[in-house]
mmCIF file of C-alpha atoms in Angstrom:
data_model
loop_
_atom_site.group_PDB
_atom_site.id
_atom_site.type_symbol
_atom_site.label_atom_id
_atom_site.label_comp_id
_atom_site.label_asym_id
_atom_site.label_seq_id
_atom_site.Cartn_x
_atom_site.Cartn_y
_atom_site.Cartn_z
ATOM 1 C CA MET A 119 11.671 14.552 -18.860
ATOM 2 C CA THR A 120 10.367 10.959 -19.250
ATOM 3 C CA LYS A 121 10.922 9.603 -22.531
ATOM 4 C CA ASP A 122 7.279 9.891 -23.260
ATOM 5 C CA GLY A 123 7.493 13.686 -23.032
ATOM 6 C CA PHE A 124 6.289 14.344 -19.617
ATOM 7 C CA PRO A 125 8.183 17.208 -18.149
ATOM 8 C CA GLN A 126 6.426 17.053 -14.903
ATOM 9 C CA GLU A 127 7.510 13.714 -14.111
ATOM 10 C CA THR A 128 10.318 11.420 -13.311
ATOM 11 C CA LEU A 129 11.135 7.857 -14.026
ATOM 12 C CA ASP A 130 12.273 6.099 -11.107
ATOM 13 C CA ASP A 131 13.860 2.721 -9.703
ATOM 14 C CA LEU A 132 11.729 0.871 -7.346
ATOM 15 C CA ARG A 133 14.641 -1.504 -6.412
ATOM 16 C CA VAL A 134 12.624 -4.291 -6.162
ATOM 17 C CA GLY A 135 12.460 -6.832 -9.537
ATOM 18 C CA GLU A 136 14.251 -4.259 -11.771
ATOM 19 C CA LEU A 137 10.709 -2.336 -11.718
ATOM 20 C CA LYS A 138 10.501 0.900 -12.677
ATOM 21 C CA ILE A 139 7.973 3.641 -11.624
ATOM 22 C CA LEU A 140 6.548 6.988 -13.146
ATOM 23 C CA GLN A 141 6.236 9.898 -10.382
ATOM 24 C CA ARG A 142 5.215 13.628 -10.574
ATOM 25 C CA LYS A 143 8.147 15.753 -9.485
ATOM 26 C CA ASP A 144 5.791 18.058 -7.031
ATOM 27 C CA GLY A 145 2.947 15.347 -6.482
ATOM 28 C CA TYR A 146 2.755 12.205 -4.524
ATOM 29 C CA ARG A 147 5.984 10.096 -4.394
ATOM 30 C CA PHE A 148 6.137 6.658 -2.721
ATOM 31 C CA SER A 149 7.645 6.047 0.713
ATOM 32 C CA ILE A 150 8.914 2.637 2.252
ATOM 33 C CA ASP A 151 5.580 2.069 3.384
ATOM 34 C CA PRO A 152 3.989 -0.185 0.699
ATOM 35 C CA ILE A 153 7.464 -2.258 0.407
ATOM 36 C CA LEU A 154 6.909 -2.966 3.973
ATOM 37 C CA LEU A 155 3.349 -4.070 3.738
ATOM 38 C CA CYS A 156 4.289 -6.273 0.579
ATOM 39 C CA ALA A 157 6.854 -7.594 2.521
ATOM 40 C CA PHE A 158 4.508 -8.693 5.397
ATOM 41 C CA ALA A 159 1.418 -9.707 3.440
ATOM 42 C CA ARG A 160 1.084 -13.444 2.386
ATOM 43 C CA VAL A 161 -0.402 -14.007 -0.934
ATOM 44 C CA GLU A 162 -0.751 -17.558 -2.380
ATOM 45 C CA ARG A 163 -0.551 -18.607 -5.898
ATOM 46 C CA GLY A 164 -3.496 -18.147 -7.958
ATOM 47 C CA GLU A 165 -5.085 -15.722 -5.717
ATOM 48 C CA GLY A 166 -6.874 -12.622 -6.787
ATOM 49 C CA VAL A 167 -5.521 -9.610 -5.055
ATOM 50 C CA VAL A 168 -7.086 -5.850 -4.762
ATOM 51 C CA ASP A 169 -5.135 -2.641 -3.352
ATOM 52 C CA LEU A 170 -7.576 -0.040 -2.160
ATOM 53 C CA GLY A 171 -5.824 3.420 -2.790
ATOM 54 C CA THR A 172 -2.976 2.422 -5.011
ATOM 55 C CA GLY A 173 -1.400 5.541 -5.445
ATOM 56 C CA SER A 174 1.221 5.404 -8.107
ATOM 57 C CA GLY A 175 0.784 1.719 -8.050
ATOM 58 C CA VAL A 176 3.788 0.464 -6.040
ATOM 59 C CA ILE A 177 1.888 -2.379 -4.416
ATOM 60 C CA PRO A 178 0.596 -4.210 -7.461
ATOM 61 C CA LEU A 179 3.611 -3.737 -9.187
ATOM 62 C CA VAL A 180 5.617 -5.190 -6.447
ATOM 63 C CA LEU A 181 3.098 -8.328 -5.897
ATOM 64 C CA ALA A 182 3.141 -8.787 -9.416
ATOM 65 C CA ARG A 183 7.060 -9.423 -9.620
ATOM 66 C CA ARG A 184 7.294 -11.299 -6.235
ATOM 67 C CA THR A 185 3.950 -13.560 -6.070
ATOM 68 C CA ALA A 186 2.557 -15.905 -8.075
ATOM 69 C CA ALA A 187 -1.176 -13.892 -7.814
ATOM 70 C CA ALA A 188 -3.381 -14.430 -10.357
ATOM 71 C CA HIS A 189 -4.658 -11.048 -11.070
ATOM 72 C CA ILE A 190 -4.209 -7.805 -9.022
ATOM 73 C CA VAL A 191 -6.465 -4.797 -9.294
ATOM 74 C CA GLY A 192 -5.416 -1.473 -8.103
ATOM 75 C CA VAL A 193 -7.689 0.854 -7.055
ATOM 76 C CA GLU A 194 -7.345 5.180 -7.111
ATOM 77 C CA VAL A 195 -9.504 7.860 -6.878
ATOM 78 C CA GLN A 196 -7.039 10.386 -8.109
ATOM 79 C CA GLU A 197 -7.708 10.222 -11.954
ATOM 80 C CA GLN A 198 -4.017 11.574 -12.667
ATOM 81 C CA LEU A 199 -2.490 9.162 -10.431
ATOM 82 C CA ALA A 200 -4.706 6.105 -11.701
ATOM 83 C CA GLU A 201 -3.414 7.004 -15.210
ATOM 84 C CA ARG A 202 0.095 7.515 -14.375
ATOM 85 C CA ALA A 203 -0.101 4.028 -12.431
ATOM 86 C CA ARG A 204 -1.230 2.544 -15.829
ATOM 87 C CA ARG A 205 1.602 3.739 -17.479
ATOM 88 C CA SER A 206 4.073 2.319 -15.009
ATOM 89 C CA VAL A 207 2.439 -1.003 -15.350
ATOM 90 C CA ALA A 208 2.524 -0.805 -19.157
ATOM 91 C CA LEU A 209 6.186 0.272 -18.847
ATOM 92 C CA ASN A 210 7.267 -3.063 -16.925
ATOM 93 C CA GLY A 211 4.895 -5.216 -19.084
ATOM 94 C CA LEU A 212 2.594 -6.226 -16.531
ATOM 95 C CA GLN A 213 -0.651 -5.609 -18.164
ATOM 96 C CA GLU A 214 -1.971 -9.098 -18.203
ATOM 97 C CA ARG A 215 -1.697 -9.253 -14.575
ATOM 98 C CA ILE A 216 -2.467 -5.655 -13.233
ATOM 99 C CA ARG A 217 -5.591 -3.826 -13.906
ATOM 100 C CA ILE A 218 -5.628 -0.114 -12.442
ATOM 101 C CA LEU A 219 -9.151 1.296 -11.618
ATOM 102 C CA HIS A 220 -9.989 4.899 -11.271
ATOM 103 C CA ALA A 221 -12.522 4.476 -8.659
ATOM 104 C CA ASP A 222 -13.953 5.711 -5.315
ATOM 105 C CA VAL A 223 -13.422 2.967 -2.315
ATOM 106 C CA ARG A 224 -16.953 4.178 -1.191
ATOM 107 C CA THR A 225 -18.602 3.150 -4.134
ATOM 108 C CA LEU A 226 -16.579 0.058 -5.074
ATOM 109 C CA ASP A 227 -19.799 -2.098 -5.187
ATOM 110 C CA GLN A 228 -20.446 -0.639 -8.746
ATOM 111 C CA VAL A 229 -17.335 -1.843 -10.135
ATOM 112 C CA LEU A 230 -15.987 -4.777 -8.369
ATOM 113 C CA GLU A 231 -17.930 -7.777 -7.411
ATOM 114 C CA PRO A 232 -18.499 -8.343 -3.523
ATOM 115 C CA ARG A 233 -16.948 -11.161 -2.001
ATOM 116 C CA SER A 234 -14.914 -12.003 -4.980
ATOM 117 C CA PHE A 235 -11.218 -11.647 -3.770
ATOM 118 C CA SER A 236 -8.831 -13.448 -1.316
ATOM 119 C CA VAL A 237 -6.617 -10.716 -0.435
ATOM 120 C CA VAL A 238 -7.014 -6.986 0.167
ATOM 121 C CA LEU A 239 -4.202 -4.708 0.656
ATOM 122 C CA SER A 240 -4.459 -1.065 1.998
ATOM 123 C CA ASN A 241 -1.810 1.807 2.821
ATOM 124 C CA PRO A 242 -4.463 4.257 3.340
ATOM 125 C CA PRO A 243 -4.570 8.003 4.186
ATOM 126 C CA PHE A 244 -3.211 8.358 7.476
ATOM 127 C CA ARG A 245 -4.393 11.403 8.733
ATOM 128 C CA ALA A 246 -8.091 12.828 9.466
ATOM 129 C CA ALA A 247 -9.088 15.907 7.311
ATOM 130 C CA GLY A 248 -8.332 19.046 9.229
ATOM 131 C CA SER A 249 -5.383 17.446 11.147
ATOM 132 C CA GLY A 250 -1.456 18.041 10.579
ATOM 133 C CA ARG A 251 -0.393 19.717 7.688
ATOM 134 C CA LEU A 252 -1.667 19.366 4.526
ATOM 135 C CA ALA A 253 0.975 18.737 1.693
ATOM 136 C CA PRO A 254 1.131 21.857 -0.717
ATOM 137 C CA GLN A 255 0.024 19.902 -3.754
ATOM 138 C CA ASN A 256 -3.427 18.355 -4.007
ATOM 139 C CA GLU A 257 -2.250 15.129 -4.970
ATOM 140 C CA ARG A 258 -0.151 14.578 -1.996
ATOM 141 C CA ALA A 259 -2.667 16.139 0.346
ATOM 142 C CA ALA A 260 -5.168 13.565 -0.886
ATOM 143 C CA ALA A 261 -2.925 10.705 -0.808
ATOM 144 C CA ARG A 262 -1.996 11.566 3.124
ATOM 145 C CA HIS A 263 -5.236 12.961 4.434
ATOM 146 C CA GLU A 264 -8.791 11.509 4.584
ATOM 147 C CA LEU A 265 -10.124 13.846 1.898
ATOM 148 C CA THR A 266 -11.878 11.458 -0.222
ATOM 149 C CA GLY A 267 -12.647 8.606 2.000
ATOM 150 C CA GLY A 268 -11.538 7.760 5.568
ATOM 151 C CA LEU A 269 -10.345 4.687 7.508
ATOM 152 C CA GLU A 270 -13.957 3.417 7.982
ATOM 153 C CA ASP A 271 -14.567 3.549 4.555
ATOM 154 C CA PHE A 272 -11.479 1.461 3.564
ATOM 155 C CA LEU A 273 -12.255 -1.332 6.016
ATOM 156 C CA ARG A 274 -15.799 -1.344 4.547
ATOM 157 C CA ALA A 275 -14.485 -1.635 0.858
ATOM 158 C CA ALA A 276 -12.131 -4.803 2.385
ATOM 159 C CA ALA A 277 -14.829 -6.656 3.832
ATOM 160 C CA GLU A 278 -17.227 -6.346 1.018
ATOM 161 C CA LEU A 279 -14.847 -7.240 -1.323
ATOM 162 C CA LEU A 280 -13.270 -10.465 0.517
ATOM 163 C CA LYS A 281 -14.166 -13.634 0.272
ATOM 164 C CA PRO A 282 -15.215 -15.448 3.951
ATOM 165 C CA GLY A 283 -11.805 -16.196 5.495
ATOM 166 C CA GLY A 284 -10.044 -13.723 3.015
ATOM 167 C CA ARG A 285 -7.045 -11.734 4.375
ATOM 168 C CA PHE A 286 -6.667 -7.883 4.567
ATOM 169 C CA TYR A 287 -3.322 -6.298 5.175
ATOM 170 C CA VAL A 288 -2.603 -2.703 6.188
ATOM 171 C CA VAL A 289 -0.103 -0.054 7.149
ATOM 172 C CA TYR A 290 -0.925 2.688 9.485
ATOM 173 C CA LEU A 291 0.143 4.996 11.845
ATOM 174 C CA ALA A 292 1.185 3.346 15.126
ATOM 175 C CA GLU A 293 -0.621 6.590 17.021
ATOM 176 C CA ARG A 294 -4.027 5.440 15.591
ATOM 177 C CA LEU A 295 -3.745 1.887 16.328
ATOM 178 C CA VAL A 296 -6.887 2.002 18.611
ATOM 179 C CA ASP A 297 -8.852 3.397 16.088
ATOM 180 C CA LEU A 298 -7.712 0.722 13.583
ATOM 181 C CA LEU A 299 -8.196 -2.394 15.526
ATOM 182 C CA ASP A 300 -11.708 -0.968 16.421
ATOM 183 C CA GLY A 301 -12.666 -0.295 13.488
ATOM 184 C CA MET A 302 -11.398 -3.872 11.929
ATOM 185 C CA ARG A 303 -13.825 -5.640 14.221
ATOM 186 C CA ARG A 304 -16.678 -3.472 13.456
ATOM 187 C CA ALA A 305 -16.447 -3.949 9.925
ATOM 188 C CA GLY A 306 -15.978 -7.799 10.275
ATOM 189 C CA LEU A 307 -12.427 -8.122 9.956
ATOM 190 C CA GLU A 308 -10.632 -9.942 12.910
ATOM 191 C CA PRO A 309 -7.181 -8.740 13.581
ATOM 192 C CA LYS A 310 -5.032 -11.570 13.543
ATOM 193 C CA ARG A 311 -1.171 -10.375 13.220
ATOM 194 C CA LEU A 312 0.214 -7.510 14.294
ATOM 195 C CA ARG A 313 3.869 -6.178 13.549
ATOM 196 C CA CYS A 314 5.071 -2.521 15.009
ATOM 197 C CA VAL A 315 7.716 -0.883 12.800
ATOM 198 C CA HIS A 316 9.998 1.594 14.778
ATOM 199 C CA GLY A 317 12.510 3.693 12.881
ATOM 200 C CA ARG A 318 15.497 2.647 14.818
ATOM 201 C CA LEU A 319 15.944 0.804 17.862
ATOM 202 C CA GLY A 320 15.117 2.274 21.052
ATOM 203 C CA GLU A 321 12.257 4.431 19.239
ATOM 204 C CA PRO A 322 8.668 4.514 19.429
ATOM 205 C CA ALA A 323 6.923 2.674 16.964
ATOM 206 C CA ARG A 324 6.120 4.817 13.834
ATOM 207 C CA LEU A 325 3.783 2.730 12.012
ATOM 208 C CA VAL A 326 1.927 -0.762 12.335
ATOM 209 C CA LEU A 327 1.539 -3.890 10.138
ATOM 210 C CA VAL A 328 -1.809 -5.551 10.496
ATOM 211 C CA GLU A 329 -3.463 -8.976 9.225
ATOM 212 C CA ALA A 330 -6.779 -9.108 9.626
ATOM 213 C CA ARG A 331 -9.627 -12.020 8.350
ATOM 214 C CA ARG A 332 -12.648 -11.621 7.192
ATOM 215 C CA GLY A 333 -15.111 -13.378 9.854
ATOM 216 C CA GLY A 334 -12.128 -14.681 11.591
ATOM 217 C CA ARG A 335 -11.948 -16.185 15.114
ATOM 218 C CA PRO A 336 -10.440 -13.753 17.931
ATOM 219 C CA GLY A 337 -7.054 -14.313 18.606
ATOM 220 C CA LEU A 338 -3.835 -11.689 17.685
ATOM 221 C CA THR A 339 -0.014 -12.832 17.231
ATOM 222 C CA LEU A 340 1.905 -9.726 18.282
ATOM 223 C CA GLU A 341 4.864 -10.301 15.958
ATOM 224 C CA ALA A 342 8.638 -9.403 16.777
ATOM 225 C CA PRO A 343 9.444 -5.384 16.087
ATOM 226 C CA LEU A 344 10.419 -4.434 12.506
ATOM 227 C CA VAL A 345 13.459 -2.082 12.816
ATOM 228 C CA VAL A 346 14.007 -0.086 9.585
ATOM 229 C CA PHE A 347 17.478 1.573 10.153
ATOM 230 C CA CYS A 348 20.532 0.427 11.533
ATOM 231 C CA GLY A 349 22.913 3.281 11.615
ATOM 232 C CA GLU A 350 22.312 5.522 8.312
ATOM 233 C CA GLU A 351 21.596 2.307 6.297
ATOM 234 C CA TYR A 352 18.335 -0.128 6.217
ATOM 235 C CA SER A 353 18.692 -2.665 8.699
ATOM 236 C CA ALA A 354 19.642 -6.228 7.227
ATOM 237 C CA GLU A 355 15.887 -7.381 7.127
ATOM 238 C CA VAL A 356 14.694 -4.315 5.432
ATOM 239 C CA ARG A 357 17.447 -4.750 2.788
ATOM 240 C CA ALA A 358 16.273 -8.303 2.264
ATOM 241 C CA PHE A 359 12.866 -6.453 0.715
ATOM 242 C CA TYR A 360 14.944 -4.987 -1.891
ATOM 243 C CA ASP A 361 17.055 -6.296 -4.419
ATOM 244 C CA PRO A 362 20.805 -7.026 -3.516
ATOM 245 C CA GLU A 363 22.482 -4.303 -4.931
ATOM 246 C CA ASP A 364 19.967 -1.710 -2.990
ATOM 247 C CA PRO A 365 22.197 1.283 -2.405
ATOM 248 C CA VAL A 366 22.368 3.136 1.348
ATOM 249 C CA ALA A 367 18.944 4.136 2.208
ATOM 250 C CA GLU A 368 17.837 7.675 1.232
ATOM 251 C CA ASP A 369 14.213 7.412 2.178
#
């Protein structure tokens, strides 16, 4: 039970900047994916940032601790997740820099000003509705499957929110890379950087990290692959994303 009296929740260590996060025991629980995305993204001092599909608020919390962004907005369609993310923000004393919105990416023009952000990030649902095995809890199912908005909806929302030349960062399944790049161009987001994420050396890529620019010129840089594990521990590069005392990986 957390100290606030929510027996269905746990209070967990993000292992980044002494951040704590509230999570439901049998609901959506964060993975390494948003940590990798935050490390890949480039956020400059004073920039405004939006995280589409923020879930439990990992990305806004990490960016608030690790960057000098002026303000960060996390958008989450699931009301219970948005409410929990707000409590995590308050728990870490970051209310002045982070705002969590309970909103749908398909109707963001009703709550956020178009072309008003320099950076948009997203760790969107990876699986199309009806594909793969749905998680038993609705909270996890909606976080992993496109039940409340598909890839095109997230890309369209990002393009609408970004200023000309603004940057979009996404982590996505490697097997859906063609869908991602094609969708980006159709939304007016030109892919500029791509990095493949491999579980271990010699294994196929599981994820991709991509940066795109709104209205950017063609020209894609394929960066060196990122390897997550070395044996049973995180690789040296991944360990650097966490605090120095980060324990042996358990993800």
